[in-house]
Amino acid sequence: MSKAEAFRALHLRRAPGDPLVLPGPWDASSARTFVAAGFPALATPSAGVAASLGYADGATPADEMFAAVARITRAVDVPVSADVEDGYGLAPKELVERLLEAGAVGCNLEDSAGGVLKAPHAQAEFLAEVRAAAADALFVNARVDVFVHGDGDPERAIERAALYRAAGADCVYPILAPTAVLPLLRAGIAGPLNALALLDGDGPAPAALGELGATRVTFGPGLQRRATAALQEIAGGLLP
């Protein structure tokens, strides 16, 4: 079984309360740490990688992002999915080629740019072209930005999700969807559903998100920010 097949299989037949938990490495060292802890796959966060490279979220040049993903995939044996924002303006064929060259078996693709939602049918066409270029070599996670850059209407998120799934997306990611609407989204969206776990102490644990309908749980840049906060505390204790 290829890594892509193994990654896809991890999303299937998940029991409620047992979502696929995918920590987000920002470099090779953090990736190895998560694998050593027992995680079967990883999903890079674009914001976390950006911070590790010294860029603001959304400002990482494409070449540097793909190079960072390649360093992570070379460092571990488990499948790695890559957050490549909205695709950096690359044509679908080139985007797929660069992801595969970097060793990724999956990708996140956002349906907004510059804080503005893209036209849903145009995004669906883009996703369909990515699917056609990738065949089964990539697991496509279509991010739905209604709750972060739209009006927050769950029905709009469900409508976009249906278009993206019909276009060939393997999973849908309504990022920052309120916990209270996850059951509604689960009822209205076919296939795997990605939920964001917040690490601020107020959000539900991954198992609870699974009970609410999440098939898989990711953390965005939360883990990188927690690690940075811990390092800041350590660094502060070194001063005389």
C-alpha positions as YAML, in Angstrom:
chain: A
units: angstrom
residues:
- id: 1
  name: MET
  ca: [0.00, 0.00, 0.00]
- id: 2
  name: SER
  ca: [1.34, 3.42, -0.93]
- id: 3
  name: LYS
  ca: [1.54, 6.25, 1.57]
- id: 4
  name: ALA
  ca: [-1.31, 8.01, -0.24]
- id: 5
  name: GLU
  ca: [-3.48, 4.89, 0.04]
- id: 6
  name: ALA
  ca: [-2.55, 4.49, 3.69]
- id: 7
  name: PHE
  ca: [-3.42, 8.12, 4.38]
- id: 8
  name: ARG
  ca: [-6.78, 7.84, 2.66]
- id: 9
  name: ALA
  ca: [-7.56, 4.65, 4.60]
- id: 10
  name: LEU
  ca: [-6.94, 6.44, 7.90]
- id: 11
  name: HIS
  ca: [-10.01, 8.59, 7.18]
- id: 12
  name: LEU
  ca: [-12.39, 5.69, 6.62]
- id: 13
  name: ARG
  ca: [-14.78, 4.06, 9.06]
- id: 14
  name: ARG
  ca: [-13.87, 6.32, 11.98]
- id: 15
  name: ALA
  ca: [-16.05, 5.68, 15.01]
- id: 16
  name: PRO
  ca: [-17.68, 8.67, 16.77]
- id: 17
  name: GLY
  ca: [-15.26, 9.94, 19.36]
- id: 18
  name: ASP
  ca: [-12.28, 8.47, 17.50]
- id: 19
  name: PRO
  ca: [-11.30, 11.03, 14.86]
- id: 20
  name: LEU
  ca: [-8.02, 10.93, 12.99]
- id: 21
  name: VAL
  ca: [-5.80, 13.33, 14.95]
- id: 22
  name: LEU
  ca: [-3.18, 15.01, 12.77]
- id: 23
  name: PRO
  ca: [-0.61, 17.20, 14.55]
- id: 24
  name: GLY
  ca: [0.97, 19.95, 12.49]
- id: 25
  name: PRO
  ca: [4.78, 19.91, 12.24]
- id: 26
  name: TRP
  ca: [6.54, 23.10, 11.26]
- id: 27
  name: ASP
  ca: [9.99, 21.59, 10.66]
- id: 28
  name: ALA
  ca: [11.76, 18.23, 10.53]
- id: 29
  name: SER
  ca: [12.46, 18.12, 14.26]
- id: 30
  name: SER
  ca: [8.84, 18.68, 15.28]
- id: 31
  name: ALA
  ca: [7.73, 16.10, 12.69]
- id: 32
  name: ARG
  ca: [10.03, 13.48, 14.19]
- id: 33
  name: THR
  ca: [8.75, 14.34, 17.65]
- id: 34
  name: PHE
  ca: [5.12, 13.74, 16.64]
- id: 35
  name: VAL
  ca: [5.96, 10.46, 14.92]
- id: 36
  name: ALA
  ca: [7.92, 9.28, 17.97]
- id: 37
  name: ALA
  ca: [4.81, 10.02, 20.05]
- id: 38
  name: GLY
  ca: [2.86, 7.55, 17.91]
- id: 39
  name: PHE
  ca: [0.90, 9.62, 15.38]
- id: 40
  name: PRO
  ca: [0.28, 7.69, 12.14]
- id: 41
  name: ALA
  ca: [0.27, 10.74, 9.86]
- id: 42
  name: LEU
  ca: [0.94, 14.49, 9.92]
- id: 43
  name: ALA
  ca: [-0.55, 17.64, 8.39]
- id: 44
  name: THR
  ca: [1.62, 20.73, 8.04]
- id: 45
  name: PRO
  ca: [0.10, 24.13, 8.97]
- id: 46
  name: SER
  ca: [0.98, 26.94, 6.59]
- id: 47
  name: ALA
  ca: [0.97, 29.53, 9.38]
- id: 48
  name: GLY
  ca: [3.22, 27.40, 11.59]
- id: 49
  name: VAL
  ca: [5.66, 26.78, 8.76]
- id: 50
  name: ALA
  ca: [5.58, 30.49, 7.90]
- id: 51
  name: ALA
  ca: [6.49, 31.41, 11.47]
- id: 52
  name: SER
  ca: [9.36, 28.94, 11.49]
- id: 53
  name: LEU
  ca: [10.71, 30.56, 8.32]
- id: 54
  name: GLY
  ca: [10.31, 34.09, 9.59]
- id: 55
  name: TYR
  ca: [7.25, 35.06, 7.54]
- id: 56
  name: ALA
  ca: [3.81, 36.32, 8.47]
- id: 57
  name: ASP
  ca: [0.92, 33.95, 7.81]
- id: 58
  name: GLY
  ca: [0.18, 33.98, 4.09]
- id: 59
  name: ALA
  ca: [3.49, 35.61, 3.12]
- id: 60
  name: THR
  ca: [5.67, 32.54, 2.55]
- id: 61
  name: PRO
  ca: [6.98, 32.30, -1.02]
- id: 62
  name: ALA
  ca: [5.83, 29.12, -2.73]
- id: 63
  name: ASP
  ca: [9.37, 27.84, -3.25]
- id: 64
  name: GLU
  ca: [10.14, 28.11, 0.44]
- id: 65
  name: MET
  ca: [6.89, 26.42, 1.46]
- id: 66
  name: PHE
  ca: [7.47, 23.45, -0.83]
- id: 67
  name: ALA
  ca: [11.09, 23.19, 0.37]
- id: 68
  name: ALA
  ca: [9.92, 23.17, 3.99]
- id: 69
  name: VAL
  ca: [7.37, 20.45, 3.23]
- id: 70
  name: ALA
  ca: [10.09, 18.40, 1.52]
- id: 71
  name: ARG
  ca: [12.35, 18.65, 4.59]
- id: 72
  name: ILE
  ca: [9.49, 17.37, 6.74]
- id: 73
  name: THR
  ca: [8.58, 14.47, 4.46]
- id: 74
  name: ARG
  ca: [12.24, 13.39, 4.22]
- id: 75
  name: ALA
  ca: [12.51, 13.32, 7.99]
- id: 76
  name: VAL
  ca: [9.67, 10.86, 8.67]
- id: 77
  name: ASP
  ca: [8.23, 7.64, 7.27]
- id: 78
  name: VAL
  ca: [4.54, 8.42, 7.87]
- id: 79
  name: PRO
  ca: [2.22, 10.12, 5.35]
- id: 80
  name: VAL
  ca: [2.34, 13.93, 5.35]
- id: 81
  name: SER
  ca: [-0.35, 16.27, 4.05]
- id: 82
  name: ALA
  ca: [0.69, 19.82, 3.22]
- id: 83
  name: ASP
  ca: [-1.20, 23.07, 3.72]
- id: 84
  name: VAL
  ca: [-0.46, 25.04, 0.56]
- id: 85
  name: GLU
  ca: [-2.90, 27.88, 1.23]
- id: 86
  name: ASP
  ca: [-4.85, 28.70, -1.95]
- id: 87
  name: GLY
  ca: [-2.31, 27.10, -4.27]
- id: 88
  name: TYR
  ca: [-0.03, 30.14, -4.79]
- id: 89
  name: GLY
  ca: [-1.59, 30.91, -8.16]
- id: 90
  name: LEU
  ca: [-0.10, 27.76, -9.69]
- id: 91
  name: ALA
  ca: [-1.91, 25.86, -12.40]
- id: 92
  name: PRO
  ca: [-3.41, 22.64, -11.02]
- id: 93
  name: LYS
  ca: [-0.96, 20.38, -12.89]
- id: 94
  name: GLU
  ca: [2.08, 22.27, -11.62]
- id: 95
  name: LEU
  ca: [0.65, 22.44, -8.11]
- id: 96
  name: VAL
  ca: [0.18, 18.67, -8.06]
- id: 97
  name: GLU
  ca: [3.65, 18.05, -9.48]
- id: 98
  name: ARG
  ca: [5.27, 20.24, -6.83]
- id: 99
  name: LEU
  ca: [3.34, 18.59, -4.02]
- id: 100
  name: LEU
  ca: [4.35, 15.14, -5.19]
- id: 101
  name: GLU
  ca: [7.97, 16.23, -5.68]
- id: 102
  name: ALA
  ca: [7.94, 17.46, -2.07]
- id: 103
  name: GLY
  ca: [6.75, 14.06, -0.91]
- id: 104
  name: ALA
  ca: [3.26, 15.10, 0.21]
- id: 105
  name: VAL
  ca: [0.36, 12.66, -0.05]
- id: 106
  name: GLY
  ca: [-2.35, 15.24, 0.64]
- id: 107
  name: CYS
  ca: [-3.02, 18.95, 0.60]
- id: 108
  name: ASN
  ca: [-5.20, 21.67, 2.10]
- id: 109
  name: LEU
  ca: [-6.58, 24.18, -0.40]
- id: 110
  name: GLU
  ca: [-8.37, 27.31, 0.82]
- id: 111
  name: ASP
  ca: [-11.38, 28.85, -0.93]
- id: 112
  name: SER
  ca: [-10.38, 32.41, -0.09]
- id: 113
  name: ALA
  ca: [-7.58, 34.75, -1.09]
- id: 114
  name: GLY
  ca: [-6.55, 37.95, 0.62]
- id: 115
  name: GLY
  ca: [-9.35, 37.54, 3.13]
- id: 116
  name: VAL
  ca: [-12.05, 37.32, 0.44]
- id: 117
  name: LEU
  ca: [-14.05, 34.22, -0.41]
- id: 118
  name: LYS
  ca: [-13.60, 32.90, -3.95]
- id: 119
  name: ALA
  ca: [-16.59, 32.20, -6.17]
- id: 120
  name: PRO
  ca: [-17.62, 28.67, -5.16]
- id: 121
  name: HIS
  ca: [-18.16, 27.30, -8.68]
- id: 122
  name: ALA
  ca: [-14.77, 28.62, -9.79]
- id: 123
  name: GLN
  ca: [-13.15, 27.00, -6.76]
- id: 124
  name: ALA
  ca: [-14.94, 23.74, -7.53]
- id: 125
  name: GLU
  ca: [-13.56, 23.83, -11.07]
- id: 126
  name: PHE
  ca: [-10.07, 24.39, -9.68]
- id: 127
  name: LEU
  ca: [-10.45, 21.45, -7.31]
- id: 128
  name: ALA
  ca: [-11.72, 19.25, -10.13]
- id: 129
  name: GLU
  ca: [-8.60, 20.07, -12.15]
- id: 130
  name: VAL
  ca: [-6.40, 19.28, -9.15]
- id: 131
  name: ARG
  ca: [-8.18, 15.96, -8.75]
- id: 132
  name: ALA
  ca: [-7.79, 15.14, -12.43]
- id: 133
  name: ALA
  ca: [-4.06, 15.93, -12.31]
- id: 134
  name: ALA
  ca: [-3.46, 14.04, -9.07]
- id: 135
  name: ALA
  ca: [-5.72, 11.02, -9.64]
- id: 136
  name: ASP
  ca: [-5.42, 9.04, -6.38]
- id: 137
  name: ALA
  ca: [-1.92, 10.28, -5.52]
- id: 138
  name: LEU
  ca: [-3.18, 13.14, -3.32]
- id: 139
  name: PHE
  ca: [-5.84, 13.35, -0.62]
- id: 140
  name: VAL
  ca: [-7.49, 16.74, -1.22]
- id: 141
  name: ASN
  ca: [-8.82, 18.58, 1.84]
- id: 142
  name: ALA
  ca: [-10.99, 21.48, 0.65]
- id: 143
  name: ARG
  ca: [-11.04, 24.29, 3.17]
- id: 144
  name: VAL
  ca: [-14.30, 26.23, 3.47]
- id: 145
  name: ASP
  ca: [-13.69, 29.74, 4.79]
- id: 146
  name: VAL
  ca: [-17.29, 30.81, 5.39]
- id: 147
  name: PHE
  ca: [-16.72, 31.08, 9.15]
- id: 148
  name: VAL
  ca: [-13.52, 33.08, 8.90]
- id: 149
  name: HIS
  ca: [-14.01, 35.27, 5.80]
- id: 150
  name: GLY
  ca: [-17.74, 34.91, 5.11]
- id: 151
  name: ASP
  ca: [-21.02, 35.51, 6.88]
- id: 152
  name: GLY
  ca: [-20.78, 32.42, 9.09]
- id: 153
  name: ASP
  ca: [-23.96, 30.86, 7.71]
- id: 154
  name: PRO
  ca: [-23.73, 27.05, 8.05]
- id: 155
  name: GLU
  ca: [-25.96, 26.58, 5.02]
- id: 156
  name: ARG
  ca: [-23.46, 28.50, 2.86]
- id: 157
  name: ALA
  ca: [-20.71, 26.23, 4.18]
- id: 158
  name: ILE
  ca: [-22.76, 23.14, 3.35]
- id: 159
  name: GLU
  ca: [-23.47, 24.42, -0.16]
- id: 160
  name: ARG
  ca: [-19.77, 25.03, -0.81]
- id: 161
  name: ALA
  ca: [-18.87, 21.67, 0.67]
- id: 162
  name: ALA
  ca: [-21.28, 19.89, -1.67]
- id: 163
  name: LEU
  ca: [-19.72, 21.59, -4.69]
- id: 164
  name: TYR
  ca: [-16.21, 20.72, -3.59]
- id: 165
  name: ARG
  ca: [-17.06, 17.11, -2.84]
- id: 166
  name: ALA
  ca: [-18.74, 16.78, -6.25]
- id: 167
  name: ALA
  ca: [-15.54, 18.19, -7.76]
- id: 168
  name: GLY
  ca: [-13.53, 15.38, -6.21]
- id: 169
  name: ALA
  ca: [-12.38, 16.70, -2.84]
- id: 170
  name: ASP
  ca: [-11.77, 13.85, -0.39]
- id: 171
  name: CYS
  ca: [-12.50, 15.88, 2.75]
- id: 172
  name: VAL
  ca: [-14.02, 19.24, 3.66]
- id: 173
  name: TYR
  ca: [-12.59, 21.61, 6.26]
- id: 174
  name: PRO
  ca: [-14.96, 24.36, 7.51]
- id: 175
  name: ILE
  ca: [-12.23, 26.09, 9.49]
- id: 176
  name: LEU
  ca: [-13.27, 27.90, 12.69]
- id: 177
  name: ALA
  ca: [-16.80, 26.54, 12.51]
- id: 178
  name: PRO
  ca: [-18.38, 27.04, 15.96]
- id: 179
  name: THR
  ca: [-18.59, 23.84, 17.95]
- id: 180
  name: ALA
  ca: [-22.37, 24.21, 18.20]
- id: 181
  name: VAL
  ca: [-22.81, 23.91, 14.43]
- id: 182
  name: LEU
  ca: [-20.61, 20.85, 13.90]
- id: 183
  name: PRO
  ca: [-23.56, 18.41, 14.17]
- id: 184
  name: LEU
  ca: [-25.44, 20.44, 11.54]
- id: 185
  name: LEU
  ca: [-22.41, 20.42, 9.26]
- id: 186
  name: ARG
  ca: [-21.95, 16.70, 9.81]
- id: 187
  name: ALA
  ca: [-25.57, 16.06, 8.84]
- id: 188
  name: GLY
  ca: [-25.29, 18.18, 5.69]
- id: 189
  name: ILE
  ca: [-21.83, 17.24, 4.42]
- id: 190
  name: ALA
  ca: [-21.03, 13.90, 2.84]
- id: 191
  name: GLY
  ca: [-17.70, 12.24, 3.51]
- id: 192
  name: PRO
  ca: [-14.86, 13.10, 5.89]
- id: 193
  name: LEU
  ca: [-15.13, 16.33, 7.88]
- id: 194
  name: ASN
  ca: [-12.08, 18.16, 9.28]
- id: 195
  name: ALA
  ca: [-12.44, 20.21, 12.48]
- id: 196
  name: LEU
  ca: [-9.94, 22.61, 14.03]
- id: 197
  name: ALA
  ca: [-8.98, 21.97, 17.65]
- id: 198
  name: LEU
  ca: [-8.06, 25.11, 19.56]
- id: 199
  name: LEU
  ca: [-5.31, 24.85, 22.17]
- id: 200
  name: ASP
  ca: [-6.34, 27.84, 24.26]
- id: 201
  name: GLY
  ca: [-7.99, 25.72, 26.92]
- id: 202
  name: ASP
  ca: [-11.52, 26.68, 25.93]
- id: 203
  name: GLY
  ca: [-12.15, 24.38, 22.98]
- id: 204
  name: PRO
  ca: [-13.25, 20.73, 23.01]
- id: 205
  name: ALA
  ca: [-10.67, 17.97, 22.98]
- id: 206
  name: PRO
  ca: [-10.23, 15.99, 19.74]
- id: 207
  name: ALA
  ca: [-12.37, 13.10, 21.01]
- id: 208
  name: ALA
  ca: [-15.20, 15.51, 21.80]
- id: 209
  name: LEU
  ca: [-14.94, 17.02, 18.32]
- id: 210
  name: GLY
  ca: [-15.23, 13.48, 16.99]
- id: 211
  name: GLU
  ca: [-18.40, 12.94, 18.99]
- id: 212
  name: LEU
  ca: [-19.80, 16.09, 17.36]
- id: 213
  name: GLY
  ca: [-19.09, 14.77, 13.88]
- id: 214
  name: ALA
  ca: [-15.45, 15.43, 13.02]
- id: 215
  name: THR
  ca: [-13.73, 12.69, 11.04]
- id: 216
  name: ARG
  ca: [-10.34, 14.24, 11.54]
- id: 217
  name: VAL
  ca: [-8.88, 16.93, 13.77]
- id: 218
  name: THR
  ca: [-6.06, 19.35, 13.01]
- id: 219
  name: PHE
  ca: [-4.57, 22.19, 15.03]
- id: 220
  name: GLY
  ca: [-3.51, 24.88, 12.58]
- id: 221
  name: PRO
  ca: [-0.47, 26.72, 13.95]
- id: 222
  name: GLY
  ca: [-1.55, 26.02, 17.54]
- id: 223
  name: LEU
  ca: [1.18, 23.50, 18.34]
- id: 224
  name: GLN
  ca: [3.94, 25.69, 16.91]
- id: 225
  name: ARG
  ca: [2.67, 28.62, 18.95]
- id: 226
  name: ARG
  ca: [2.53, 26.52, 22.12]
- id: 227
  name: ALA
  ca: [6.11, 25.38, 21.51]
- id: 228
  name: THR
  ca: [7.21, 28.98, 20.95]
- id: 229
  name: ALA
  ca: [5.53, 30.08, 24.19]
- id: 230
  name: ALA
  ca: [7.31, 27.30, 26.09]
- id: 231
  name: LEU
  ca: [10.64, 28.35, 24.58]
- id: 232
  name: GLN
  ca: [9.99, 31.97, 25.52]
- id: 233
  name: GLU
  ca: [9.45, 30.89, 29.11]
- id: 234
  name: ILE
  ca: [12.65, 28.87, 29.11]
- id: 235
  name: ALA
  ca: [14.59, 31.71, 27.49]
- id: 236
  name: GLY
  ca: [13.30, 34.19, 30.06]
- id: 237
  name: GLY
  ca: [14.62, 31.98, 32.86]
- id: 238
  name: LEU
  ca: [18.11, 32.08, 31.42]
- id: 239
  name: LEU
  ca: [18.53, 35.81, 31.92]
- id: 240
  name: PRO
  ca: [20.48, 36.90, 35.04]
...
